PDB file of C-alpha atoms in Angstrom:
ATOM      1  CA  MET A  30     106.073   7.949 237.901  1.00  0.00           C
ATOM      2  CA  GLU A  31     108.739   5.526 236.643  1.00  0.00           C
ATOM      3  CA  ASP A  32     110.021   4.775 240.142  1.00  0.00           C
ATOM      4  CA  ILE A  33     106.494   3.998 241.333  1.00  0.00           C
ATOM      5  CA  ASP A  34     105.996   1.591 238.426  1.00  0.00           C
ATOM      6  CA  ALA A  35     109.320  -0.114 239.134  1.00  0.00           C
ATOM      7  CA  ILE A  36     108.621  -0.563 242.834  1.00  0.00           C
ATOM      8  CA  ALA A  37     105.098  -1.811 242.067  1.00  0.00           C
ATOM      9  CA  VAL A  38     106.698  -4.752 240.255  1.00  0.00           C
ATOM     10  CA  LEU A  39     107.816  -6.041 243.669  1.00  0.00           C
ATOM     11  CA  GLN A  40     104.212  -6.393 244.830  1.00  0.00           C
ATOM     12  CA  ASP A  41     104.132  -9.953 243.476  1.00  0.00           C
ATOM     13  CA  PRO A  42     105.386 -12.183 246.349  1.00  0.00           C
ATOM     14  CA  VAL A  43     107.350 -14.588 244.116  1.00  0.00           C
ATOM     15  CA  ARG A  44     108.991 -11.727 242.271  1.00  0.00           C
ATOM     16  CA  ARG A  45     109.899 -10.063 245.544  1.00  0.00           C
ATOM     17  CA  ARG A  46     111.494 -13.266 246.897  1.00  0.00           C
ATOM     18  CA  LEU A  47     113.563 -13.618 243.741  1.00  0.00           C
ATOM     19  CA  TYR A  48     114.670  -9.984 243.916  1.00  0.00           C
ATOM     20  CA  GLU A  49     115.617 -10.242 247.589  1.00  0.00           C
ATOM     21  CA  TYR A  50     117.580 -13.448 246.955  1.00  0.00           C
ATOM     22  CA  VAL A  51     119.587 -11.962 244.065  1.00  0.00           C
ATOM     23  CA  VAL A  52     120.321  -8.797 246.039  1.00  0.00           C
ATOM     24  CA  ALA A  53     121.442 -10.747 249.105  1.00  0.00           C
ATOM     25  CA  GLN A  54     124.088 -12.708 247.176  1.00  0.00           C
ATOM     26  CA  GLY A  55     126.180  -9.708 246.131  1.00  0.00           C
ATOM     27  CA  ARG A  56     127.186 -11.494 242.904  1.00  0.00           C
ATOM     28  CA  GLU A  57     125.714 -12.741 239.634  1.00  0.00           C
ATOM     29  CA  VAL A  58     122.956 -15.326 240.085  1.00  0.00           C
ATOM     30  CA  GLY A  59     121.736 -17.767 237.443  1.00  0.00           C
ATOM     31  CA  ARG A  60     118.136 -18.772 236.817  1.00  0.00           C
ATOM     32  CA  ASN A  61     118.542 -22.306 238.149  1.00  0.00           C
ATOM     33  CA  GLU A  62     120.074 -21.104 241.414  1.00  0.00           C
ATOM     34  CA  ALA A  63     117.401 -18.454 241.937  1.00  0.00           C
ATOM     35  CA  ALA A  64     114.601 -20.909 241.186  1.00  0.00           C
ATOM     36  CA  GLU A  65     115.963 -23.535 243.568  1.00  0.00           C
ATOM     37  CA  ALA A  66     116.606 -21.017 246.349  1.00  0.00           C
ATOM     38  CA  THR A  67     113.077 -19.602 246.206  1.00  0.00           C
ATOM     39  CA  GLY A  68     111.266 -22.893 245.563  1.00  0.00           C
ATOM     40  CA  VAL A  69     109.736 -22.059 242.176  1.00  0.00           C
ATOM     41  CA  ALA A  70     109.993 -23.603 238.717  1.00  0.00           C
ATOM     42  CA  ARG A  71     112.846 -22.425 236.509  1.00  0.00           C
ATOM     43  CA  THR A  72     110.495 -21.120 233.810  1.00  0.00           C
ATOM     44  CA  LEU A  73     108.564 -19.082 236.374  1.00  0.00           C
ATOM     45  CA  ALA A  74     111.790 -17.757 237.879  1.00  0.00           C
ATOM     46  CA  ALA A  75     113.045 -16.771 234.418  1.00  0.00           C
ATOM     47  CA  HIS A  76     109.811 -14.893 233.714  1.00  0.00           C
ATOM     48  CA  HIS A  77     109.938 -12.920 236.952  1.00  0.00           C
ATOM     49  CA  LEU A  78     113.679 -12.234 236.738  1.00  0.00           C
ATOM     50  CA  ASP A  79     113.199 -10.789 233.267  1.00  0.00           C
ATOM     51  CA  ARG A  80     110.305  -8.658 234.545  1.00  0.00           C
ATOM     52  CA  LEU A  81     112.571  -7.320 237.278  1.00  0.00           C
ATOM     53  CA  THR A  82     115.231  -6.573 234.664  1.00  0.00           C
ATOM     54  CA  GLY A  83     112.714  -4.804 232.452  1.00  0.00           C
ATOM     55  CA  ALA A  84     111.663  -2.651 235.406  1.00  0.00           C
ATOM     56  CA  GLY A  85     115.277  -1.621 235.984  1.00  0.00           C
ATOM     57  CA  LEU A  86     115.559  -3.349 239.370  1.00  0.00           C
ATOM     58  CA  LEU A  87     118.004  -6.006 238.148  1.00  0.00           C
ATOM     59  CA  GLU A  88     120.670  -6.089 235.460  1.00  0.00           C
ATOM     60  CA  SER A  89     121.259  -9.163 233.329  1.00  0.00           C
ATOM     61  CA  GLY A  90     124.156 -10.609 231.385  1.00  0.00           C
ATOM     62  CA  SER A  91     125.448 -13.979 230.315  1.00  0.00           C
ATOM     63  CA  ARG A  92     128.410 -16.144 231.216  1.00  0.00           C
ATOM     64  CA  ARG A  93     129.350 -19.795 231.472  1.00  0.00           C
ATOM     65  CA  LEU A  94     128.536 -20.842 235.004  1.00  0.00           C
ATOM     66  CA  SER A  95     130.922 -23.813 234.765  1.00  0.00           C
ATOM     67  CA  GLY A  96     133.883 -21.423 234.670  1.00  0.00           C
ATOM     68  CA  ARG A  97     135.271 -23.308 231.664  1.00  0.00           C
ATOM     69  CA  SER A  98     135.716 -22.075 228.105  1.00  0.00           C
ATOM     70  CA  GLY A  99     136.158 -23.649 224.713  1.00  0.00           C
ATOM     71  CA  PRO A 100     134.494 -26.755 223.245  1.00  0.00           C
ATOM     72  CA  GLY A 101     132.351 -28.661 225.723  1.00  0.00           C
ATOM     73  CA  ALA A 102     132.053 -25.761 228.113  1.00  0.00           C
ATOM     74  CA  GLY A 103     128.350 -25.351 227.381  1.00  0.00           C
ATOM     75  CA  ARG A 104     126.310 -22.357 226.358  1.00  0.00           C
ATOM     76  CA  PRO A 105     126.495 -19.135 228.389  1.00  0.00           C
ATOM     77  CA  ALA A 106     123.696 -18.853 230.931  1.00  0.00           C
ATOM     78  CA  LYS A 107     121.713 -15.744 231.745  1.00  0.00           C
ATOM     79  CA  VAL A 108     122.712 -14.202 235.083  1.00  0.00           C
ATOM     80  CA  TYR A 109     121.301 -11.394 237.181  1.00  0.00           C
ATOM     81  CA  THR A 110     122.574  -8.877 239.694  1.00  0.00           C
ATOM     82  CA  ARG A 111     121.110  -5.823 241.387  1.00  0.00           C
ATOM     83  CA  ALA A 112     120.823  -2.744 239.208  1.00  0.00           C
ATOM     84  CA  ARG A 113     123.155   0.097 240.117  1.00  0.00           C
ATOM     85  CA  GLY A 114     120.434   2.724 239.920  1.00  0.00           C
ATOM     86  CA  GLU A 115     118.531   3.988 242.964  1.00  0.00           C
ATOM     87  CA  ARG A 116     114.733   4.061 243.259  1.00  0.00           C
ATOM     88  CA  SER A 117     112.671   6.178 245.611  1.00  0.00           C
ATOM     89  CA  VAL A 118     109.081   7.350 245.835  1.00  0.00           C
ATOM     90  CA  SER A 119     107.722  10.412 247.621  1.00  0.00           C
ATOM     91  CA  LEU A 120     104.165  11.703 247.379  1.00  0.00           C
ATOM     92  CA  PRO A 121     104.011  14.635 247.011  1.00  0.00           C
ATOM     93  CA  ALA A 122     107.428  15.085 245.421  1.00  0.00           C
ATOM     94  CA  ARG A 123     110.262  15.885 247.824  1.00  0.00           C
ATOM     95  CA  ASP A 124     113.963  16.518 247.144  1.00  0.00           C
ATOM     96  CA  TYR A 125     115.837  15.552 250.301  1.00  0.00           C
ATOM     97  CA  ARG A 126     118.946  14.577 248.326  1.00  0.00           C
ATOM     98  CA  THR A 127     119.584  18.148 247.154  1.00  0.00           C
ATOM     99  CA  ALA A 128     119.078  19.432 250.696  1.00  0.00           C
ATOM    100  CA  ALA A 129     121.504  16.824 252.054  1.00  0.00           C
ATOM    101  CA  GLU A 130     124.113  17.699 249.439  1.00  0.00           C
ATOM    102  CA  LEU A 131     123.835  21.421 250.181  1.00  0.00           C
ATOM    103  CA  ILE A 132     124.164  20.831 253.912  1.00  0.00           C
ATOM    104  CA  ALA A 133     127.150  18.525 253.332  1.00  0.00           C
ATOM    105  CA  GLU A 134     128.824  21.096 251.097  1.00  0.00           C
ATOM    106  CA  ALA A 135     128.342  23.836 253.673  1.00  0.00           C
ATOM    107  CA  ALA A 136     129.632  21.587 256.488  1.00  0.00           C
ATOM    108  CA  GLU A 137     132.701  20.632 254.474  1.00  0.00           C
ATOM    109  CA  LEU A 138     133.529  24.232 253.541  1.00  0.00           C
ATOM    110  CA  ALA A 139     133.090  25.350 257.148  1.00  0.00           C
ATOM    111  CA  GLY A 140     135.253  22.538 258.510  1.00  0.00           C
ATOM    112  CA  LEU A 141     132.452  21.104 260.627  1.00  0.00           C
ATOM    113  CA  ASP A 142     133.586  17.479 260.337  1.00  0.00           C
ATOM    114  CA  ALA A 143     134.172  17.048 264.072  1.00  0.00           C
ATOM    115  CA  GLY A 144     130.818  18.555 264.996  1.00  0.00           C
ATOM    116  CA  LEU A 145     129.020  16.394 262.446  1.00  0.00           C
ATOM    117  CA  CYS A 146     130.694  13.222 263.741  1.00  0.00           C
ATOM    118  CA  ALA A 147     129.816  14.119 267.325  1.00  0.00           C
ATOM    119  CA  ALA A 148     126.171  14.605 266.314  1.00  0.00           C
ATOM    120  CA  ALA A 149     126.198  11.322 264.381  1.00  0.00           C
ATOM    121  CA  ARG A 150     127.640   9.433 267.365  1.00  0.00           C
ATOM    122  CA  ARG A 151     124.910  10.861 269.607  1.00  0.00           C
ATOM    123  CA  ARG A 152     122.279   9.836 267.071  1.00  0.00           C
ATOM    124  CA  GLY A 153     123.676   6.294 266.992  1.00  0.00           C
ATOM    125  CA  GLU A 154     123.496   6.121 270.782  1.00  0.00           C
ATOM    126  CA  SER A 155     119.929   7.413 270.635  1.00  0.00           C
ATOM    127  CA  LEU A 156     118.973   4.718 268.121  1.00  0.00           C
ATOM    128  CA  ARG A 157     120.467   2.077 270.432  1.00  0.00           C
ATOM    129  CA  GLY A 158     118.337   3.428 273.265  1.00  0.00           C
ATOM    130  CA  SER A 159     118.751   1.922 276.712  1.00  0.00           C
ATOM    131  CA  ALA A 160     120.396  -1.246 275.381  1.00  0.00           C
ATOM    132  CA  GLY A 161     124.048  -1.843 276.201  1.00  0.00           C
ATOM    133  CA  PRO A 162     126.844  -2.127 273.621  1.00  0.00           C
ATOM    134  CA  CYS A 163     126.410  -4.732 270.899  1.00  0.00           C
ATOM    135  CA  GLY A 164     127.284  -8.165 272.312  1.00  0.00           C
ATOM    136  CA  GLY A 165     128.991  -9.674 269.274  1.00  0.00           C
ATOM    137  CA  LEU A 166     129.120  -9.906 265.493  1.00  0.00           C
ATOM    138  CA  ASP A 167     125.769 -11.736 265.261  1.00  0.00           C
ATOM    139  CA  GLN A 168     124.063  -8.914 267.144  1.00  0.00           C
ATOM    140  CA  ALA A 169     125.878  -6.403 264.967  1.00  0.00           C
ATOM    141  CA  VAL A 170     124.465  -8.076 261.849  1.00  0.00           C
ATOM    142  CA  GLU A 171     120.946  -7.794 263.286  1.00  0.00           C
ATOM    143  CA  ALA A 172     121.375  -4.134 264.209  1.00  0.00           C
ATOM    144  CA  LEU A 173     122.865  -3.224 260.835  1.00  0.00           C
ATOM    145  CA  ALA A 174     120.224  -5.155 258.891  1.00  0.00           C
ATOM    146  CA  ALA A 175     117.512  -3.216 260.715  1.00  0.00           C
ATOM    147  CA  ARG A 176     119.120   0.025 259.482  1.00  0.00           C
ATOM    148  CA  GLY A 177     119.266  -1.127 255.831  1.00  0.00           C
ATOM    149  CA  TYR A 178     123.025  -1.769 255.576  1.00  0.00           C
ATOM    150  CA  GLU A 179     122.596  -5.306 254.148  1.00  0.00           C
ATOM    151  CA  PRO A 180     125.386  -6.806 256.305  1.00  0.00           C
ATOM    152  CA  TYR A 181     127.068 -10.161 255.734  1.00  0.00           C
ATOM    153  CA  LEU A 182     129.768 -12.048 257.595  1.00  0.00           C
ATOM    154  CA  GLU A 183     133.077 -12.487 255.788  1.00  0.00           C
ATOM    155  CA  GLY A 184     135.788 -14.900 256.901  1.00  0.00           C
ATOM    156  CA  ALA A 185     139.292 -13.765 257.736  1.00  0.00           C
ATOM    157  CA  GLU A 186     141.396 -12.829 254.707  1.00  0.00           C
ATOM    158  CA  GLU A 187     144.699 -12.831 256.583  1.00  0.00           C
ATOM    159  CA  GLU A 188     146.164 -15.480 258.836  1.00  0.00           C
ATOM    160  CA  GLY A 189     145.491 -14.712 262.475  1.00  0.00           C
ATOM    161  CA  ALA A 190     142.678 -12.265 261.689  1.00  0.00           C
ATOM    162  CA  GLY A 191     139.067 -12.836 262.674  1.00  0.00           C
ATOM    163  CA  PRO A 192     135.879 -12.537 260.630  1.00  0.00           C
ATOM    164  CA  VAL A 193     134.388  -9.132 259.853  1.00  0.00           C
ATOM    165  CA  VAL A 194     130.932  -7.851 259.055  1.00  0.00           C
ATOM    166  CA  ARG A 195     130.805  -6.062 255.721  1.00  0.00           C
ATOM    167  CA  MET A 196     127.840  -4.180 254.274  1.00  0.00           C
ATOM    168  CA  ARG A 197     126.600  -4.259 250.702  1.00  0.00           C
ATOM    169  CA  ASN A 198     124.566  -1.078 251.074  1.00  0.00           C
ATOM    170  CA  CYS A 199     125.377   2.408 252.312  1.00  0.00           C
ATOM    171  CA  PRO A 200     122.186   4.292 253.243  1.00  0.00           C
ATOM    172  CA  PHE A 201     124.024   7.553 252.499  1.00  0.00           C
ATOM    173  CA  HIS A 202     125.497   6.452 249.159  1.00  0.00           C
ATOM    174  CA  ALA A 203     124.136   9.306 247.026  1.00  0.00           C
ATOM    175  CA  VAL A 204     125.667  12.012 249.226  1.00  0.00           C
ATOM    176  CA  ALA A 205     128.799   9.986 250.029  1.00  0.00           C
ATOM    177  CA  GLU A 206     129.672   9.918 246.326  1.00  0.00           C
ATOM    178  CA  SER A 207     130.012  13.719 246.318  1.00  0.00           C
ATOM    179  CA  PHE A 208     131.467  14.193 249.822  1.00  0.00           C
ATOM    180  CA  PRO A 209     133.200  10.908 250.743  1.00  0.00           C
ATOM    181  CA  PRO A 210     135.449  12.011 253.655  1.00  0.00           C
ATOM    182  CA  LEU A 211     132.682  13.970 255.349  1.00  0.00           C
ATOM    183  CA  VAL A 212     129.879  11.442 254.907  1.00  0.00           C
ATOM    184  CA  CYS A 213     131.992   8.326 255.490  1.00  0.00           C
ATOM    185  CA  GLY A 214     133.310   9.861 258.715  1.00  0.00           C
ATOM    186  CA  MET A 215     129.747  10.630 259.760  1.00  0.00           C
ATOM    187  CA  ASN A 216     128.703   7.070 258.941  1.00  0.00           C
ATOM    188  CA  LEU A 217     131.534   5.606 261.020  1.00  0.00           C
ATOM    189  CA  ALA A 218     130.608   7.798 264.007  1.00  0.00           C
ATOM    190  CA  LEU A 219     126.944   6.836 263.669  1.00  0.00           C
ATOM    191  CA  LEU A 220     127.814   3.129 263.770  1.00  0.00           C
ATOM    192  CA  GLU A 221     130.178   3.640 266.700  1.00  0.00           C
ATOM    193  CA  GLY A 222     127.279   5.116 268.630  1.00  0.00           C
ATOM    194  CA  LEU A 223     124.832   2.453 267.443  1.00  0.00           C
ATOM    195  CA  LEU A 224     127.073  -0.512 268.307  1.00  0.00           C
ATOM    196  CA  GLY A 225     128.775   1.007 271.348  1.00  0.00           C
ATOM    197  CA  GLU A 226     132.473   1.820 271.601  1.00  0.00           C
ATOM    198  CA  GLU A 227     133.112  -0.058 274.840  1.00  0.00           C
ATOM    199  CA  GLY A 228     131.698  -3.426 273.780  1.00  0.00           C
ATOM    200  CA  PRO A 229     133.195  -6.534 272.148  1.00  0.00           C
ATOM    201  CA  VAL A 230     132.869  -5.192 268.596  1.00  0.00           C
ATOM    202  CA  ARG A 231     134.190  -2.086 266.901  1.00  0.00           C
ATOM    203  CA  ALA A 232     133.538  -0.276 263.630  1.00  0.00           C
ATOM    204  CA  ARG A 233     136.411   0.925 261.471  1.00  0.00           C
ATOM    205  CA  MET A 234     137.047   2.241 257.986  1.00  0.00           C
ATOM    206  CA  ASP A 235     137.878  -0.311 255.294  1.00  0.00           C
ATOM    207  CA  ALA A 236     136.513   0.934 251.988  1.00  0.00           C
ATOM    208  CA  ARG A 237     135.774  -1.546 249.217  1.00  0.00           C
ATOM    209  CA  PRO A 238     134.295  -0.619 245.799  1.00  0.00           C
ATOM    210  CA  GLY A 239     130.539  -1.065 245.689  1.00  0.00           C
ATOM    211  CA  GLU A 240     130.134  -1.522 249.448  1.00  0.00           C
ATOM    212  CA  CYS A 241     129.859   0.548 252.621  1.00  0.00           C
ATOM    213  CA  CYS A 242     133.149   2.115 253.692  1.00  0.00           C
ATOM    214  CA  VAL A 243     132.836   0.740 257.244  1.00  0.00           C
ATOM    215  CA  VAL A 244     133.371  -2.802 258.543  1.00  0.00           C
ATOM    216  CA  VAL A 245     132.667  -4.234 261.987  1.00  0.00           C
ATOM    217  CA  GLU A 246     135.007  -6.659 263.744  1.00  0.00           C
ATOM    218  CA  ALA A 247     135.763  -8.019 267.197  1.00  0.00           C
ATOM    219  CA  SER A 248     137.502  -5.346 269.223  1.00  0.00           C
ATOM    220  CA  LYS A 249     141.180  -5.833 270.058  1.00  0.00           C
ATOM    221  CA  ASN A 250     140.397  -5.910 273.760  1.00  0.00           C
ATOM    222  CA  ASN A 251     137.983  -8.748 273.125  1.00  0.00           C
ATOM    223  CA  ASN A 252     140.663 -10.722 271.293  1.00  0.00           C
ATOM    224  CA  ASP A 253     143.160 -10.427 274.128  1.00  0.00           C
TER     225      ASP A 253
END
């Protein structure tokens, strides 16, 4: 029942806002920042952030937020980030993860990568329904957020390149850890179907530690 108890902590609306804010930043967040962003007093924010940490939903540490060190740099401040663990609740108990891992193992051993990707692309198209291809990066963010990918827009890292949509969460993370080529390929195909392959955006592989292996960018044809 530990997962139920942890998730129940989010029932408090202030606590939930603080949790959602910390998670959305993708970095360490201090008490002052979290309090200001959610419109609550610092002492109240500190109380709820520590409750979230105690429940295993956040992890805490300390560092100097000024970025300086040595005399005059100030005392280290407490900071928070999302916990790396995964929480889920199913009543009665179900074990879909084991089933998914067994199916992935069988598909990998049988060399069914192409068939799996084709099925994933069809599923993405089905999720998109009668709508046309995604019209741009803003629409892509909306579509990905609705599927739990936690997308965010990142500016160009190289001269001449455009912005990309990256995702802090992979909905298939648990299985992707054990079967990365198979599951990441499936994920890419799913997003190709969801966003549309003939529109102004395209999905491609660009793995980054701690994030989804897929990014979305303006298609080359759209840049021409």
